[in-house]
Amino acid sequence: MLSEPLYKLWHTLYSLNKADERRKCLQNNFGISDEQTIDELCKLNFKKDGYCKLSSKAIRRILPYLQEGYDYAQSCLLAGFRHSDYVTTEENEGRPLQTHLPILKKNELHQPVVEKVLNQMIGIVNRLIEKYGEIDETRIELARELQRSKKEREDMDKQNRENLKRNEEIAEKLKKENGINKPTHRMLMKYRQFEETGGKCMYCGGDIDLKTFMYGIDTEWEHIIPKALLFDNSFSNSICACQKCNKTKNDRTAYDYMRSLGTQRFNDYKERVKKMYDEKSISRTKYKNLLASFEDYQERKRNGCATEEDKELWENYIDRQIRQTQYISRAALKKLKNVCRNVYASSGTVTSFLRHGWGYDNILHDLNLPVYDAAGIGLTEDVVVKQDGKDIQVHRIKGWNKRMDNRHHAIDALVVACTKQSIVQRLNEFNSSRTEFEEEVKSGKKKRFKNKKSMLEKWVEINTPFSKKEVAEKVSGIMVSYRTSNKVASSSTNRYLSNGKTIVEKGIISPRLPLHESHLYGKINGKNVYRYSLSELFLRKKDVNIEDVLKSIVDKGIVAILENRINAGIINNDSSKKPYDVDPAKAKENLATLVSKPPMHSNGTPIRRVKCYVSKPTIPVRTDSHGTVTAYAVSGNNHHIEFYRNDKGEFKESVISYWQAFLRIKNHLPLFVNIDNASILRKASEEGFDIGEIHDSSWNPFLCLGKTELVVIGLKKRTIENLIKRGDYSKIASHVYKVCGVSQGDYTFCIHNEIKYVPKERNKPDGRFIRIQNIKSLANLELVKVKINPIGEITIL
């Protein structure tokens, strides 16, 4: 085979990358003179997507069996190649199965996130086996797409060739003009950044020397959106900037940083970005990154009005996470084969197509529409849409997305479970030839394309496993299971060296969450104080109340210096106002220079950090050798809240922080108070343990609420018990709420299937979000705490 002309031709085309070398070799060594044939051969690229990665040796062994009529898998097997996961039907039927899946041990895969996800899957699978017995078939959705269309592959290949050519040109230029003989890939990217901004800093506009930029002297590889906010190290998230601006910018987006420098500089920046995009010197992705504001996004998120663009940028998976999801899928496949003989995989694109073809796309929208209508605050709308060439009026939820309802996972799971391998194959063939069909439409050959597409859709529709009505009925009874977040400690092993020996301490109780804020506070005149940087006080927040900040500063001499700096250049003709209130734009411009040109003490030292009074309750966390407290910290978030009532029908509450919850566990005390253990906690509290307020024996505990716990609101306990016995979950589901937040006199809940609590939509007639600000009102609701396990079964606690 090695001496055959076609093999020699392939080897020539595969080995020679440059068109002129190929052309010369084809003419001289193969005697090809036809220009068109040579042009076509020169265009071939066996390394791009779409070609199988096999060595010539493997091809020589497999090819004879393919020529005899065997399929590719059989030919590989006959040639002596066997995939590590490949088993014959006989081998599959004969292999032993496990009765359950063992939980992964800590660090077994050296991937904490993967281990956590797989252990959740293992828990669900084991419960299903325990309830229903051996699993006949398992289907899993992989985080990958169908093969790209021909045009997509060509476009990607073209872009790669252009980038390669451009990089070669830059490398040659750096070698000739700057004496950089072997520029690294990072240098090539830096040169492209340098070209984008015309050799100037993107932020201050100062000139940047190319050679110093190449070697990182006084210049930076600047992340437009910092890694602290979004781990994106791509070229579209980098720009040319000087070191000074990079440091001042800190962990802010380019947009937020420039906005903090005053109106004029901010407007100049926006015009500069627009000009660069209009001149096509930057990509659309980089353009969007340069105008992205994390501060604005946080504000919209707090108000419950985050846009789709926000979600796309700040909330969606990036490539690294997608690769991790692919790994999880592959690991899940391998694990599931231990308890099931038939395990199949399909892609997310297949699931999406079938969900639409089977009519399941709008099930959640239709179930939620009456609920959103009931809110009466303009959450729905009537719009005119085109359907089959006609204008029809549609009543719908504004900005609806299936991910607004957690139950979309259940519908996707149903579609995945009903996906057949024959469907996957048909869709793969259709997707890979989509470009050809589109080209036929453009050229007027519509009949073939239409028939092909309509036949596929009709075939999918005919094979719908369940009607839309059946699925909607079952989905309405689904209750979402949440993992409660009330675990505050776990047992761990501590190893350390002492006098050359390894000491091992087992059974150490370690907190699972931060017990207090990372800042350590001191005290002055009985008040908590902390040293803040001027940047933290004045520059990191969008709207700074200058007067409040200045009042919080301990040293009044520093306050006077800062006031003079902030008020510089402001003419104040209104004695009733502070100068910075008269001209806030000028004051903001003055604030922007506090870090780059810090104000000075009278002795000439710069003021960079100042002590401020802090009105937060603190706990002692450090003492000296005499036992005197030297440092304090603000206790962490609230862990749960405990409710009491007396014989007179009066109510009290006690908010327990993570710190106090941890101390209960550490001292082997009950985590939650109830009638049986109240005396134990009361005694510990009297002995001086900081475990939260435990009321005297005239008050009886009747309820504890923690974040993500589930309660039923609006149904009596007896009614819930009867509905569970009948298996009528749909009537319970509309009354199940998740606890979203608990604090002193303030309790928030949202219906279990909602993704998040939306403050502005609380306490509306639709009942999706509830906020209660009175203990008596909460008690009158007669909450019933429930637990929903991972396979959707409900039990009363």
XYZ file of C-alpha atoms in Angstrom, residues 11-593:
583
model
C 0.833 11.603 2.015
C 1.946 14.565 -0.122
C -1.265 16.514 0.494
C -1.187 15.676 4.220
C 2.476 16.610 4.726
C 2.713 19.803 2.670
C 0.733 22.718 4.100
C 1.749 25.546 1.792
C -0.171 25.821 -1.496
C 2.878 26.697 -3.637
C 4.803 23.651 -2.365
C 1.810 21.385 -3.029
C 1.340 22.790 -6.520
C 5.002 22.273 -7.430
C 5.038 18.687 -6.081
C 1.788 17.731 -7.860
C 3.161 18.970 -11.177
C 6.666 17.477 -10.870
C 6.068 14.204 -8.984
C 2.588 13.226 -10.198
C 2.491 14.816 -13.632
C -0.778 16.650 -12.941
C -1.097 19.588 -15.316
C -4.786 20.483 -15.119
C -4.976 23.773 -13.152
C -8.510 23.146 -11.845
C -7.526 19.714 -10.469
C -4.448 21.189 -8.803
C -6.537 24.004 -7.266
C -9.031 21.503 -5.829
C -6.268 19.299 -4.424
C -4.557 22.310 -2.858
C -7.767 23.188 -1.004
C -7.916 19.803 0.757
C -7.209 19.859 4.492
C -7.227 16.452 6.189
C -6.592 17.951 9.635
C -9.784 19.966 10.053
C -13.007 18.800 11.738
C -14.948 16.085 9.950
C -12.030 13.720 9.234
C -11.436 10.600 11.307
C -8.187 10.583 13.287
C -6.635 7.271 12.221
C -3.027 6.452 11.434
C -2.157 5.102 7.999
C -1.182 1.847 9.720
C -4.659 1.506 11.268
C -6.336 2.321 7.944
C -4.339 -0.389 6.168
C -5.571 -2.952 8.705
C -9.217 -1.812 8.718
C -9.721 -1.130 4.987
C -9.778 -4.793 3.757
C -12.705 -5.628 6.056
C -14.618 -2.512 4.965
C -14.130 -3.626 1.349
C -15.613 -7.033 2.248
C -18.816 -5.343 3.458
C -18.370 -5.205 7.228
C -19.406 -1.976 8.984
C -16.815 0.257 10.650
C -17.257 -1.156 14.206
C -17.026 -4.771 12.983
C -14.018 -3.940 10.787
C -12.179 -2.391 13.740
C -12.895 -5.455 15.871
C -11.740 -7.868 13.137
C -8.594 -5.784 12.609
C -7.724 -6.182 16.283
C -8.849 -2.762 17.506
C -11.190 -2.775 20.469
C -12.519 0.338 22.205
C -11.976 0.216 25.951
C -15.730 0.534 26.606
C -16.875 -1.785 23.810
C -18.653 -5.017 24.768
C -20.556 -7.495 22.621
C -24.233 -8.230 23.270
C -23.318 -11.591 24.787
C -20.702 -10.032 27.068
C -23.150 -7.331 28.170
C -25.863 -9.871 29.048
C -23.398 -12.006 30.975
C -21.659 -9.338 33.073
C -22.579 -9.118 36.797
C -24.365 -6.003 38.108
C -24.050 -4.281 41.469
C -27.151 -4.021 43.685
C -26.355 -0.375 44.442
C -23.746 2.282 43.676
C -21.237 3.093 46.431
C -20.843 6.771 47.330
C -17.607 8.305 46.067
C -15.030 8.897 48.763
C -13.606 12.358 49.316
C -10.945 13.216 46.690
C -11.525 9.909 44.882
C -11.647 11.770 41.556
C -9.647 14.821 42.699
C -12.522 16.952 41.383
C -14.735 18.228 44.263
C -17.494 19.585 42.005
C -17.617 16.384 39.939
C -17.690 14.244 43.081
C -20.555 16.295 44.519
C -22.685 16.024 41.363
C -22.004 12.299 40.912
C -22.832 11.563 44.554
C -26.169 13.328 44.112
C -26.831 11.128 41.072
C -25.742 8.016 42.995
C -28.152 8.882 45.803
C -31.081 9.189 43.362
C -30.175 5.941 41.518
C -29.910 3.977 44.765
C -33.310 5.252 45.926
C -34.870 4.270 42.596
C -33.360 0.765 42.783
C -34.553 0.428 46.374
C -38.106 1.395 45.393
C -38.507 -0.152 41.916
C -35.812 -2.845 41.706
C -33.239 -3.382 38.925
C -33.142 -0.679 36.242
C -33.777 -1.959 32.688
C -32.454 1.029 30.735
C -30.784 4.340 31.536
C -30.438 7.363 29.283
C -28.251 10.346 30.012
C -27.855 13.726 28.337
C -24.297 14.700 27.461
C -23.051 18.304 27.488
C -22.089 18.291 23.814
C -23.776 19.181 20.545
C -24.504 17.353 17.310
C -21.765 17.471 14.720
C -21.396 20.875 13.104
C -22.850 21.599 9.700
C -20.530 21.814 6.703
C -20.737 25.626 6.633
C -19.941 25.904 10.353
C -16.883 23.690 9.907
C -15.751 25.703 6.881
C -16.255 29.031 8.681
C -14.301 27.839 11.712
C -11.541 26.435 9.508
C -11.379 29.708 7.557
C -11.118 31.743 10.764
C -8.343 29.468 12.059
C -6.391 29.853 8.802
C -6.764 33.639 8.912
C -5.576 33.753 12.541
C -2.604 31.517 11.708
C -1.640 33.705 8.746
C -1.997 36.876 10.827
C 0.144 35.445 13.622
C 2.867 34.481 11.126
C 2.877 38.048 9.768
C 3.134 39.526 13.277
C 5.945 37.133 14.224
C 7.902 38.164 11.121
C 7.304 41.844 11.889
C 8.460 41.523 15.499
C 11.577 39.719 14.343
C 12.533 42.321 11.722
C 11.498 45.550 13.458
C 11.944 44.776 17.151
C 14.599 42.068 17.275
C 12.289 39.526 18.963
C 13.481 36.350 17.234
C 11.103 33.838 18.827
C 7.950 35.659 19.973
C 5.660 33.633 22.220
C 1.939 33.208 21.574
C 1.266 35.711 24.361
C 3.481 38.252 22.589
C 1.537 37.761 19.371
C -1.720 38.401 21.248
C -0.188 41.460 22.928
C 0.802 42.890 19.553
C -2.792 42.515 18.376
C -3.928 44.339 21.524
C -1.343 47.039 20.824
C -2.729 47.463 17.286
C -6.343 47.633 18.515
C -5.715 50.675 20.704
C -3.186 52.334 18.384
C -0.346 51.874 20.881
C -2.174 53.705 23.683
C -3.554 52.724 27.075
C -7.265 52.009 26.698
C -8.074 53.905 29.877
C -5.808 56.943 30.240
C -4.819 57.303 26.575
C -1.110 57.424 27.412
C 1.464 56.199 24.873
C 2.811 52.663 25.349
C 6.180 51.488 24.059
C 5.765 48.282 22.063
C 8.875 46.499 23.304
C 8.171 47.206 26.986
C 4.600 46.042 26.430
C 5.871 42.786 24.918
C 7.933 42.067 28.021
C 5.381 43.400 30.529
C 7.399 46.386 31.793
C 5.071 49.081 33.240
C 2.270 47.619 31.118
C -0.264 44.876 31.686
C -2.233 42.078 30.006
C -5.417 43.748 31.171
C -8.614 41.748 31.719
C -11.562 43.917 30.699
C -13.801 41.937 33.049
C -11.525 40.876 35.942
C -10.990 37.223 36.825
C -12.585 37.873 40.206
C -15.909 38.407 38.411
C -15.592 36.124 35.385
C -12.804 33.665 34.654
C -12.346 34.491 30.980
C -8.738 34.558 29.786
C -9.633 34.848 26.099
C -8.390 37.508 23.690
C -11.869 39.074 23.570
C -11.581 39.858 27.293
C -8.151 41.511 27.134
C -6.987 44.992 26.177
C -3.812 47.098 26.148
C -3.378 49.113 29.363
C -0.638 50.677 31.462
C 0.250 49.227 34.854
C -0.961 52.274 36.736
C -4.495 52.101 35.298
C -4.607 48.356 35.785
C -3.868 48.694 39.496
C -6.311 51.560 39.980
C -9.012 49.646 38.136
C -8.580 46.708 40.529
C -11.502 44.212 40.481
C -13.896 46.373 38.481
C -15.024 46.078 34.891
C -13.548 48.577 32.434
C -16.950 50.298 32.165
C -17.406 50.649 35.942
C -13.840 51.890 36.375
C -14.114 54.575 33.688
C -17.474 55.696 35.061
C -15.815 56.351 38.427
C -13.347 58.801 36.810
C -15.898 61.499 36.026
C -18.377 62.324 33.272
C -15.945 63.699 30.676
C -13.497 60.795 30.775
C -16.366 58.308 30.833
C -17.989 59.810 27.730
C -14.633 59.913 25.931
C -14.157 56.230 26.748
C -17.566 55.244 25.356
C -16.903 57.174 22.143
C -13.484 55.518 21.821
C -15.014 52.046 22.196
C -17.722 52.802 19.632
C -15.165 54.126 17.155
C -12.998 51.008 17.525
C -16.010 48.778 16.910
C -17.242 50.818 13.932
C -13.763 50.624 12.389
C -13.804 46.836 12.999
C -10.609 46.948 15.011
C -12.309 44.977 17.831
C -14.780 42.082 17.743
C -18.399 42.302 18.859
C -17.612 40.185 21.941
C -14.838 42.565 23.004
C -17.136 45.540 22.313
C -19.777 44.061 24.645
C -17.168 43.315 27.316
C -15.851 46.888 27.209
C -19.398 48.178 27.848
C -20.309 45.574 30.483
C -21.157 46.876 33.971
C -21.134 44.450 36.879
C -22.476 47.162 39.206
C -25.515 47.757 36.971
C -26.068 43.990 36.698
C -26.052 43.610 40.490
C -28.568 46.449 40.787
C -30.870 44.847 38.194
C -30.485 41.451 39.866
C -31.417 42.883 43.268
C -34.541 44.407 41.716
C -35.409 41.172 39.916
C -35.062 42.667 36.429
C -31.868 41.056 35.103
C -31.908 40.872 31.296
C -31.151 37.921 29.003
C -27.849 39.618 28.116
C -27.023 39.715 31.834
C -27.657 35.991 32.154
C -25.676 35.256 29.018
C -22.634 37.140 30.318
C -22.681 36.695 34.098
C -24.704 33.541 34.801
C -24.241 31.052 31.937
C -21.548 28.356 31.830
C -18.257 29.272 30.255
C -16.222 26.772 28.237
C -14.331 25.509 31.269
C -17.600 24.638 33.005
C -18.943 22.978 29.873
C -15.828 20.804 29.682
C -16.360 19.903 33.323
C -19.975 18.988 32.571
C -18.769 16.751 29.727
C -16.449 14.998 32.169
C -19.310 14.556 34.654
C -21.469 13.034 31.897
C -18.770 10.556 30.890
C -18.092 9.622 34.525
C -21.840 9.196 35.116
C -22.103 6.865 32.104
C -19.303 4.706 33.451
C -20.852 4.544 36.929
C -24.364 3.747 35.699
C -23.119 0.753 33.717
C -22.356 -0.912 37.060
C -26.084 -1.164 37.910
C -27.695 -1.197 34.453
C -26.923 -3.258 31.334
C -28.257 -0.759 28.819
C -26.952 2.788 29.227
C -27.317 5.240 26.318
C -26.360 8.865 25.774
C -27.841 11.698 23.701
C -26.980 15.388 23.306
C -28.749 18.521 24.477
C -29.597 19.426 20.878
C -31.522 16.180 20.454
C -33.436 16.874 23.666
C -34.303 20.398 22.506
C -35.523 19.217 19.090
C -37.675 16.400 20.487
C -39.137 18.557 23.254
C -40.312 20.972 20.570
C -41.457 18.235 18.169
C -43.480 16.482 20.855
C -45.160 19.748 21.895
C -43.647 19.934 25.396
C -42.042 23.383 24.968
C -45.010 25.387 26.256
C -46.225 23.096 29.049
C -44.638 25.115 31.859
C -45.675 28.413 30.258
C -49.287 27.257 30.080
C -49.233 25.980 33.672
C -47.819 29.302 34.919
C -49.943 31.639 32.768
C -53.036 31.698 35.083
C -50.727 32.267 38.068
C -48.985 35.244 36.427
C -52.368 36.625 35.299
C -53.563 36.513 38.914
C -50.680 38.758 40.027
C -52.366 41.682 38.263
C -49.151 43.695 37.881
C -48.610 43.516 34.121
C -46.618 40.273 34.010
C -48.561 39.067 30.948
C -49.281 40.591 27.544
C -51.281 40.142 24.328
C -49.144 40.140 21.195
C -49.741 39.494 17.499
C -47.530 36.790 15.978
C -47.247 35.188 12.547
C -48.426 31.586 12.305
C -48.805 29.786 8.978
C -48.748 33.169 7.223
C -51.576 34.580 9.348
C -51.599 37.170 12.151
C -52.946 35.693 15.372
C -53.236 37.185 18.853
C -51.410 35.313 21.614
C -51.719 35.808 25.370
C -48.369 35.106 27.035
C -46.050 35.790 29.982
C -43.650 38.668 29.377
C -40.066 37.529 28.902
C -40.928 33.905 29.615
C -38.098 31.407 29.720
C -38.427 27.750 30.711
C -35.597 28.218 33.222
C -37.883 30.441 35.285
C -39.478 27.204 36.546
C -37.323 24.507 38.150
C -39.601 21.794 36.762
C -38.074 22.229 33.284
C -35.439 19.707 34.410
C -38.184 17.096 34.847
C -39.540 17.678 31.320
C -36.037 17.428 29.862
C -35.486 14.211 31.846
C -38.689 12.753 30.380
C -37.571 13.639 26.840
C -34.120 12.108 27.430
C -35.712 8.936 28.827
C -37.915 8.612 25.718
C -35.114 9.276 23.207
C -34.427 6.296 20.943
C -31.149 5.657 19.185
C -32.928 5.690 15.810
C -34.076 9.264 16.492
C -30.546 10.330 17.428
C -29.211 8.926 14.153
C -31.870 10.666 12.040
C -31.215 14.010 13.708
C -27.456 13.693 13.319
C -27.844 13.050 9.598
C -30.283 15.937 9.240
C -28.132 18.413 11.187
C -24.940 17.597 9.294
C -26.677 18.095 5.918
C -28.679 21.172 6.929
C -26.424 23.490 4.907
C -27.060 21.577 1.684
C -30.818 21.840 2.239
C -30.579 25.586 2.855
C -28.555 26.019 -0.338
C -31.250 24.147 -2.268
C -33.900 26.506 -0.887
C -31.914 29.531 -2.016
C -31.487 28.056 -5.489
C -35.234 27.400 -5.810
C -35.273 23.649 -5.121
C -37.704 23.977 -2.240
C -39.736 20.809 -2.663
C -36.978 18.395 -1.691
C -35.928 20.445 1.332
C -39.505 20.909 2.523
C -40.348 17.258 2.147
C -37.192 16.210 3.921
C -37.853 18.539 6.834
C -41.587 17.919 7.119
C -41.136 14.139 6.930
C -38.655 14.296 9.811
C -40.941 16.473 11.916
C -43.992 14.351 11.126
C -42.075 11.203 12.015
C -41.064 12.731 15.376
C -44.638 13.895 16.030
C -46.092 10.455 15.235
C -43.659 8.914 17.727
C -44.699 11.226 20.593
C -44.554 8.979 23.693
C -47.114 10.879 25.804
C -49.689 13.539 24.987
C -49.128 17.124 26.094
C -52.117 16.835 28.450
C -50.711 13.741 30.146
C -47.331 15.365 30.693
C -48.894 18.615 31.985
C -50.949 16.681 34.564
C -47.879 14.880 35.878
C -45.695 18.023 35.869
C -48.300 19.951 37.886
C -47.830 17.392 40.677
C -44.033 17.604 40.739
C -42.515 19.084 43.884
C -38.930 20.315 43.719
C -36.449 18.788 46.152
C -33.899 21.114 47.756
C -30.801 20.210 49.664
C -31.134 21.963 53.024
C -28.217 24.181 53.957
C -28.427 23.745 57.752
C -25.345 21.564 58.185
C -22.782 23.726 59.964
C -20.037 21.287 60.980
C -18.414 18.011 60.040
C -15.864 15.677 61.568
C -12.372 15.975 60.106
C -8.809 14.770 60.678
C -6.025 17.225 61.474
C -2.377 16.322 60.696
C 0.592 18.445 61.722
C 4.297 18.148 62.580
C 5.504 18.523 66.152
C 9.147 17.945 67.131
C 9.719 16.042 63.906
C 6.733 13.726 64.475
C 3.440 13.667 62.576
C 0.549 14.198 64.966
C -2.878 12.976 63.826
C -5.998 14.304 65.530
C -9.237 12.595 64.563
C -12.812 13.650 65.184
C -12.080 17.381 64.940
C -15.333 19.323 64.546
C -14.811 21.777 61.675
C -17.213 24.452 60.404
C -18.529 23.947 56.864
C -19.249 27.654 56.300
C -17.625 30.944 57.384
C -18.648 31.605 60.986
C -17.936 35.308 60.720
C -16.808 37.965 58.278
C -13.135 37.952 57.307
C -12.571 41.512 58.624
C -11.159 41.782 62.148
C -12.415 44.769 64.130
C -11.052 46.653 67.102
C -12.838 48.856 69.629
C -12.471 52.567 70.422
C -14.622 54.043 73.196
C -16.703 50.848 73.173
C -17.464 51.130 69.451
C -16.360 48.684 66.734
C -13.763 50.085 64.322
C -12.115 48.826 61.139
C -9.397 50.196 58.826
C -10.819 50.706 55.326
C -8.891 51.792 52.235
C -10.021 55.022 50.542
C -10.873 52.905 47.488
C -13.260 50.736 49.545
C -14.934 53.787 51.042
C -15.320 56.030 48.003
C -14.650 54.218 44.723
C -16.071 50.703 44.813
C -19.702 51.655 45.208
C -21.786 53.202 42.462
C -23.641 55.685 44.679
C -21.548 56.871 47.647
C -23.082 58.985 50.401
C -20.054 61.196 51.088
C -21.511 62.717 54.258
C -22.200 59.297 55.861
C -18.709 58.051 55.008
C -17.022 61.132 56.476
C -19.109 60.861 59.671
C -17.964 57.245 60.155
C -14.229 58.177 60.114
C -12.716 58.184 63.611
C -9.953 60.815 63.110
C -11.617 64.199 62.548
C -8.315 65.696 61.370
C -8.338 63.241 58.454
C -11.985 64.132 57.810
C -10.983 67.787 57.338
C -8.167 66.838 54.921
C -10.518 64.635 52.876
C -13.218 67.332 52.792
C -10.728 69.859 51.408
C -9.674 67.402 48.716
C -13.253 66.447 47.739
C -14.404 70.086 47.659
C -11.409 71.365 45.647
C -12.509 73.589 42.740
C -16.165 73.726 43.847
C -17.744 77.172 44.292
C -20.424 77.018 46.991
C -22.913 79.889 47.161
C -25.430 77.933 49.252
C -24.428 77.900 52.934
C -27.146 75.343 53.733
C -25.395 72.710 51.588
C -22.042 71.034 51.641
C -19.855 71.871 48.603
C -19.861 68.249 47.420
C -23.700 68.352 47.364
C -23.671 71.538 45.253
C -21.497 70.046 42.480
C -21.570 66.205 42.830
C -19.977 65.703 39.389
C -16.882 67.700 40.376
C -16.788 65.948 43.753
C -16.859 62.570 42.006
C -14.029 63.680 39.747
C -12.000 64.651 42.831
C -12.776 61.312 44.490
C -11.390 59.440 41.459
C -7.887 60.740 42.243
